[in-house]
Amino acid sequence: MAELKPKKKRPVLHAVTVVALLAGSAYFTFELRKDEQQKAPAVASVTDNVDSSGKNASSGEQKWERLKNPSRSVLRGGDGNVLATFTDGARTATLTGPSRTFTEPANTKTRVVTTDWVRLMPEPWREGAEREQWFKEWFKQYNGSEEDDIFAFAFQYVDGAPVKKDAEGVPYAGDAAFGPINPNGSEGNDLRLEQSDFYDYLGQSYTFRNGTTMSPEPPKYRAMDCSGFIRTIFGYRARFPLAPLDGQGDGLPRTANGMARSKVGVDVIPLKGITAADRPTNIDVLQPGDLLYFKLDARTGQRLDHTGMVLGKDTEGHLIFISSREEANGPTIGDKGGTSRLDGNGYYAATLRSAKRI
């Protein structure tokens, strides 16, 4: 699959940048302690029945299983624990690795201790892909790897995250705002302008795969709205194809509504509608890295108007997500503007309408 190619010579991270990325962020705690691993909730547990088709394959002590709803392949270790999950039609994979603790002290006391690492595969998963050469090479490189994953990228933009620059001196990470102040807005009522994408954050024009070039707006420098944040971590950083706008090409669309209604990825919670009656009755299917779509504002009509990413369960057992928000002025797992919990009947839990695995 073709990768994004920016207009200027910045998009492919240079060796210096890679070294910088591996250094980690002081604004999420990266812990490799066995006692922390014991505290980690079973975020990626498998609860449905094994496919009885007889197509399972094993390699040494590892065993592959086919599961349904959604159709996926699960790799288990000799002790039966899940080592990795790969969903048919999706490029994101969840691998089990060293334990990490994610925190955001500026906005919340919430702590997420997890052994899940979310990475992007070069091709969408399909049944039997574990026998293909591309997968064997990819899995050998990333199984147990501590190289930055989707979660690490996400926390490099939260409140207070330090600036990281590539070899050309372009800041590609660091504390991100949601958007500039809206001259016609007020606290709790469109205080900040939306429509800040990754190229606005970077302050550089970007040419997409279809040849469309988008130019940044100077007031939106170092800013990304909710969908801009998702496009930054999955597209600009992890190299998932991006569309310049909704309805243009086969990449990840520009807006939350465009993403939710597109054919990109796999609908793990299909969109039924936008009303309160269309709230999902079961969110057990969600796994780390899934994209979420919410209906928050009646003024947006039939459109979904917010998106975020599943992070995992916090130390209190609540399912937490991360998103860029106006109230927190950037990416957060905090409580300002609504608790970042998907379980219960809080603001975001009650307004969730669908989810994808891309």
Coordinates of C-alpha atoms in Angstrom, one line a residue:
M1 CA 0.0 0.0 0.0
A2 CA 1.3 3.4 -0.9
E3 CA 2.5 5.7 1.8
L4 CA 1.8 9.3 2.3
K5 CA 4.3 11.6 0.6
P6 CA 4.5 15.2 1.8
K7 CA 5.3 18.1 -0.4
K8 CA 8.5 18.9 1.4
K9 CA 11.3 16.5 2.3
R10 CA 10.2 16.0 5.9
P11 CA 7.7 13.0 6.0
V12 CA 10.0 10.0 6.2
L13 CA 11.5 10.1 9.7
H14 CA 15.3 10.3 9.5
A15 CA 17.6 8.2 11.6
V16 CA 18.2 11.1 14.0
T17 CA 14.4 11.3 14.4
V18 CA 14.0 7.6 15.1
V19 CA 16.6 7.8 17.8
A20 CA 14.7 10.7 19.3
L21 CA 11.5 8.8 19.2
L22 CA 13.0 5.9 20.9
A23 CA 14.1 8.1 23.8
G24 CA 10.6 8.2 25.1
S25 CA 8.6 11.0 26.6
A26 CA 8.9 12.3 30.2
Y27 CA 5.1 12.9 30.1
F28 CA 4.1 9.3 30.1
T29 CA 5.8 6.9 32.5
F30 CA 7.4 3.9 30.8
E31 CA 7.9 1.2 33.3
L32 CA 9.2 -2.3 32.7
R33 CA 8.6 -3.7 36.2
K34 CA 7.1 -7.1 36.8
D35 CA 5.2 -5.9 39.8
E36 CA 3.4 -3.3 37.6
Q37 CA 2.6 -6.0 35.1
Q38 CA 0.8 -8.0 37.7
K39 CA -1.5 -5.0 38.3
A40 CA -2.3 -4.6 34.6
P41 CA -6.0 -5.4 33.8
A42 CA -6.7 -8.0 31.1
V43 CA -7.6 -5.5 28.4
A44 CA -7.3 -7.8 25.4
S45 CA -8.9 -10.9 26.9
V46 CA -10.7 -13.2 24.5
T47 CA -14.2 -14.2 25.7
D48 CA -15.9 -15.6 22.6
N49 CA -15.8 -19.2 21.3
V50 CA -13.0 -20.6 19.2
D51 CA -13.9 -21.3 15.5
S52 CA -14.4 -25.0 15.1
S53 CA -13.3 -25.0 11.4
G54 CA -10.1 -26.9 12.3
K55 CA -7.9 -24.3 10.6
N56 CA -5.8 -23.5 13.7
A57 CA -2.0 -23.6 13.3
S58 CA 0.6 -23.9 15.9
S59 CA 4.3 -23.1 16.1
G60 CA 6.2 -24.6 19.0
E61 CA 4.4 -23.6 22.1
Q62 CA 2.4 -20.9 20.3
K63 CA -1.1 -21.6 19.0
W64 CA -3.2 -19.7 16.4
E65 CA -7.0 -19.6 16.9
R66 CA -9.7 -18.2 14.7
L67 CA -12.4 -16.2 16.5
K68 CA -15.6 -14.5 15.4
N69 CA -17.4 -11.2 15.9
P70 CA -15.3 -9.7 14.5
S71 CA -13.4 -12.4 12.5
R72 CA -9.8 -12.4 13.7
S73 CA -6.8 -14.5 14.4
V74 CA -5.4 -14.7 18.0
L75 CA -1.9 -15.9 18.9
R76 CA -1.7 -17.6 22.3
G77 CA 1.4 -18.7 24.2
G78 CA 2.0 -22.0 25.8
D79 CA 0.2 -20.8 29.0
G80 CA -2.9 -19.9 27.0
N81 CA -2.4 -16.1 27.4
V82 CA -3.0 -13.9 24.4
L83 CA 0.2 -12.7 22.7
A84 CA -1.4 -10.9 19.7
T85 CA -4.7 -10.1 18.0
F86 CA -5.1 -9.5 14.3
T87 CA -8.5 -8.6 12.9
D88 CA -9.6 -9.4 9.3
G89 CA -9.5 -6.3 7.1
A90 CA -7.6 -4.2 9.7
R91 CA -4.0 -3.1 9.7
T92 CA -3.8 -2.3 13.4
A93 CA -2.6 -5.2 15.6
T94 CA -2.5 -5.5 19.3
L95 CA 0.7 -7.2 20.7
T96 CA 1.5 -8.1 24.2
G97 CA 4.7 -6.6 25.4
P98 CA 6.5 -5.0 28.4
S99 CA 4.2 -3.2 30.9
R100 CA 3.8 0.5 30.6
T101 CA 2.0 3.1 32.7
F102 CA 0.4 6.1 31.0
T103 CA -0.5 9.2 33.0
E104 CA -1.4 12.8 32.3
P105 CA -0.8 14.6 35.6
A106 CA -1.8 18.0 34.3
N107 CA -5.4 17.0 33.8
T108 CA -6.2 13.8 35.8
K109 CA -5.0 11.3 38.4
T110 CA -6.0 8.4 36.1
R111 CA -3.3 5.8 35.4
V112 CA -3.5 3.2 32.7
V113 CA -1.1 0.2 33.3
T114 CA -1.1 -2.0 30.2
T115 CA 0.9 -4.6 28.4
D116 CA -0.8 -3.8 25.1
W117 CA 1.2 -2.3 22.2
V118 CA -0.7 -1.2 19.2
R119 CA 1.1 -1.2 15.8
L120 CA 0.3 -0.8 12.2
M121 CA 0.9 -3.7 9.8
P122 CA 2.0 -3.1 6.2
E123 CA -1.1 -4.9 4.9
P124 CA -4.6 -5.6 6.2
W125 CA -4.9 -8.9 8.0
R126 CA -6.6 -11.9 6.4
E127 CA -7.1 -15.4 7.5
G128 CA -3.9 -17.4 7.1
A129 CA -1.7 -14.4 6.9
E130 CA 0.5 -15.8 9.7
R131 CA 2.0 -18.1 7.0
E132 CA 2.9 -15.2 4.6
Q133 CA 6.4 -13.9 4.4
W134 CA 5.5 -10.2 4.9
F135 CA 3.9 -11.0 8.2
K136 CA 6.7 -13.3 9.4
E137 CA 9.2 -10.4 8.8
W138 CA 7.0 -7.8 10.4
F139 CA 6.2 -9.9 13.5
K140 CA 9.9 -10.8 14.0
Q141 CA 10.7 -7.1 14.0
Y142 CA 8.0 -5.9 16.4
N143 CA 7.2 -8.9 18.7
G144 CA 8.5 -7.7 22.0
S145 CA 9.9 -4.5 20.5
E146 CA 10.0 -1.3 22.6
E147 CA 10.1 1.0 19.6
D148 CA 7.4 3.7 19.9
D149 CA 3.9 2.4 19.0
I150 CA 0.5 4.2 18.4
F151 CA 0.1 4.8 22.2
A152 CA 3.6 6.3 22.5
F153 CA 2.8 8.6 19.6
A154 CA -0.4 9.7 21.2
F155 CA 1.2 10.7 24.5
Q156 CA 3.8 12.8 22.8
Y157 CA 1.1 15.5 22.2
V158 CA -0.5 15.7 25.7
D159 CA -0.3 18.7 28.0
G160 CA 3.4 19.5 28.7
A161 CA 4.9 17.0 26.3
P162 CA 8.4 18.1 25.2
V163 CA 9.0 19.3 21.7
K164 CA 10.7 16.7 19.4
K165 CA 12.4 17.8 16.1
D166 CA 13.4 15.9 13.1
A167 CA 16.8 16.1 11.4
E168 CA 15.8 19.3 9.6
G169 CA 14.7 21.0 12.8
V170 CA 11.0 20.7 12.2
P171 CA 9.0 20.0 15.4
Y172 CA 7.0 16.9 14.8
A173 CA 5.8 16.2 18.4
G174 CA 5.2 18.2 21.6
D175 CA 2.3 19.7 23.6
A176 CA -0.5 20.3 21.1
A177 CA -3.4 22.7 21.4
F178 CA -6.9 21.9 20.1
G179 CA -7.2 25.1 18.1
P180 CA -7.0 28.9 18.3
I181 CA -9.5 30.9 20.2
N182 CA -12.8 31.4 18.5
P183 CA -13.6 35.2 18.4
N184 CA -17.3 34.4 18.5
G185 CA -17.1 31.6 21.1
S186 CA -17.2 31.4 24.8
E187 CA -16.3 29.0 27.6
G188 CA -18.4 25.8 27.0
N189 CA -19.6 27.1 23.7
D190 CA -17.2 26.7 20.8
L191 CA -14.4 28.5 22.7
R192 CA -11.8 27.2 20.2
L193 CA -11.9 26.9 16.5
E194 CA -11.9 23.4 15.0
Q195 CA -10.4 22.1 11.7
S196 CA -6.8 22.0 12.8
D197 CA -5.1 19.1 11.0
F198 CA -1.6 17.6 11.3
Y199 CA -0.2 19.9 8.6
D200 CA -1.5 22.9 10.6
Y201 CA 0.3 21.5 13.7
L202 CA 3.5 21.2 11.6
G203 CA 3.2 24.5 9.9
Q204 CA 4.1 23.0 6.6
S205 CA 2.1 22.3 3.4
Y206 CA 1.5 18.6 2.6
T207 CA 0.8 16.9 -0.6
F208 CA -1.5 13.8 -0.4
R209 CA -1.4 10.7 -2.5
N210 CA -4.1 12.0 -4.9
G211 CA -1.9 15.1 -5.6
T212 CA -4.0 17.5 -3.5
T213 CA -1.8 19.9 -1.5
M214 CA -3.2 21.4 1.7
S215 CA -1.5 24.5 3.3
P216 CA -1.5 25.2 7.0
E217 CA -3.2 28.2 8.6
P218 CA -0.7 30.1 10.7
P219 CA -3.1 30.6 13.7
K220 CA -3.5 26.8 13.9
Y221 CA 0.2 26.1 14.2
R222 CA 0.8 23.5 17.0
A223 CA -2.9 22.6 17.1
M224 CA -5.0 19.6 16.1
D225 CA -8.7 19.0 16.6
C226 CA -10.1 15.6 17.5
S227 CA -9.9 14.1 14.0
G228 CA -6.6 15.9 13.4
F229 CA -5.1 14.2 16.4
I230 CA -6.2 10.7 15.1
R231 CA -4.8 11.5 11.7
T232 CA -1.6 12.7 13.2
I233 CA -0.8 9.5 15.2
F234 CA -2.2 7.0 12.7
G235 CA -1.4 8.8 9.5
Y236 CA 1.5 11.2 9.8
R237 CA 3.3 9.2 12.4
A238 CA 2.3 5.5 11.8
R239 CA 1.9 6.0 8.0
F240 CA -1.7 4.9 7.5
P241 CA -3.0 6.5 4.2
L242 CA -4.9 9.8 4.6
A243 CA -7.4 11.6 2.4
P244 CA -7.1 15.3 2.2
L245 CA -10.9 15.7 2.9
D246 CA -13.9 13.5 3.4
G247 CA -14.8 11.6 0.2
Q248 CA -11.4 12.1 -1.5
G249 CA -9.6 8.8 -2.0
D250 CA -9.5 5.6 0.0
G251 CA -7.5 7.0 3.0
L252 CA -8.7 7.9 6.4
P253 CA -11.1 10.8 6.0
R254 CA -10.7 14.3 7.5
T255 CA -13.6 14.5 10.0
A256 CA -15.0 12.2 12.7
N257 CA -18.2 11.9 10.7
G258 CA -16.3 11.0 7.5
M259 CA -14.2 8.4 9.3
A260 CA -17.3 6.8 11.0
R261 CA -19.2 6.5 7.8
S262 CA -16.3 5.5 5.5
K263 CA -15.4 2.0 4.4
V264 CA -12.0 2.3 6.0
G265 CA -11.2 -0.5 8.4
V266 CA -13.6 -2.8 10.2
D267 CA -16.7 -1.7 12.0
V268 CA -16.4 -3.4 15.4
I269 CA -19.5 -1.4 16.6
P270 CA -21.5 -0.6 13.5
L271 CA -23.2 2.8 13.4
K272 CA -27.0 2.4 13.8
G273 CA -27.9 6.0 14.2
I274 CA -27.2 9.2 16.1
T275 CA -29.9 9.3 18.8
A276 CA -29.6 8.2 22.4
A277 CA -31.5 5.0 21.5
D278 CA -28.6 4.2 19.2
R279 CA -26.0 4.0 21.9
P280 CA -24.2 0.6 21.8
T281 CA -25.6 -1.9 24.4
N282 CA -22.3 -3.8 24.6
I283 CA -18.8 -2.4 24.4
D284 CA -16.9 -5.6 25.3
V285 CA -15.8 -6.0 21.7
L286 CA -13.6 -2.9 22.0
Q287 CA -9.8 -3.4 22.2
P288 CA -6.9 -1.0 22.5
G289 CA -6.3 1.1 19.4
D290 CA -9.9 1.1 18.3
L291 CA -11.3 4.4 17.0
L292 CA -14.4 5.8 18.6
Y293 CA -17.1 8.1 17.2
F294 CA -19.5 10.2 19.3
K295 CA -22.5 12.4 18.9
L296 CA -22.0 15.3 21.3
D297 CA -23.7 18.3 19.7
A298 CA -27.3 18.6 18.4
R299 CA -26.2 21.5 16.3
T300 CA -24.3 19.2 14.0
G301 CA -27.4 17.5 12.7
Q302 CA -26.9 14.0 11.5
R303 CA -23.1 14.2 11.7
L304 CA -20.9 12.4 14.3
D305 CA -18.8 15.2 15.8
H306 CA -16.1 13.7 18.0
T307 CA -13.5 10.9 17.7
G308 CA -10.9 9.3 20.0
M309 CA -8.9 6.1 20.6
V310 CA -9.4 3.3 23.1
L311 CA -6.4 3.2 25.4
G312 CA -7.4 0.4 27.9
K313 CA -8.5 0.0 31.5
D314 CA -7.2 2.3 34.2
T315 CA -6.1 1.0 37.6
E316 CA -9.7 1.4 38.8
G317 CA -11.1 -0.9 36.1
H318 CA -12.7 1.8 33.9
L319 CA -12.2 1.7 30.1
I320 CA -10.4 4.8 29.1
F321 CA -9.9 6.6 25.8
I322 CA -7.8 9.5 24.6
S323 CA -8.9 12.4 22.3
S324 CA -8.2 16.0 21.5
R325 CA -10.8 18.3 23.1
E326 CA -11.6 22.0 23.2
E327 CA -12.1 22.0 27.0
A328 CA -8.6 20.6 27.7
N329 CA -7.1 22.5 24.7
G330 CA -5.5 19.4 23.2
P331 CA -5.1 15.6 23.6
T332 CA -6.1 14.2 27.0
I333 CA -7.3 11.3 29.0
G334 CA -8.5 13.8 31.7
D335 CA -11.9 14.8 33.0
K336 CA -12.2 18.4 31.8
G337 CA -15.3 18.5 29.5
G338 CA -16.3 15.0 30.6
T339 CA -14.7 11.9 32.2
S340 CA -12.7 9.9 29.6
R341 CA -14.6 6.7 30.5
L342 CA -16.5 4.5 28.1
D343 CA -18.2 2.4 30.7
G344 CA -21.1 3.7 32.9
N345 CA -23.3 6.6 32.1
G346 CA -21.0 9.5 31.9
Y347 CA -21.0 12.1 29.1
Y348 CA -18.8 10.3 26.6
A349 CA -20.1 6.8 27.5
A350 CA -23.7 8.0 26.8
T351 CA -22.8 9.7 23.5
L352 CA -20.7 6.8 21.9
R353 CA -22.3 5.7 18.7
S354 CA -19.8 3.5 16.8
A355 CA -16.2 2.2 16.6
K356 CA -13.7 1.1 14.0
R357 CA -10.5 -1.0 13.9
I358 CA -8.5 0.4 11.0

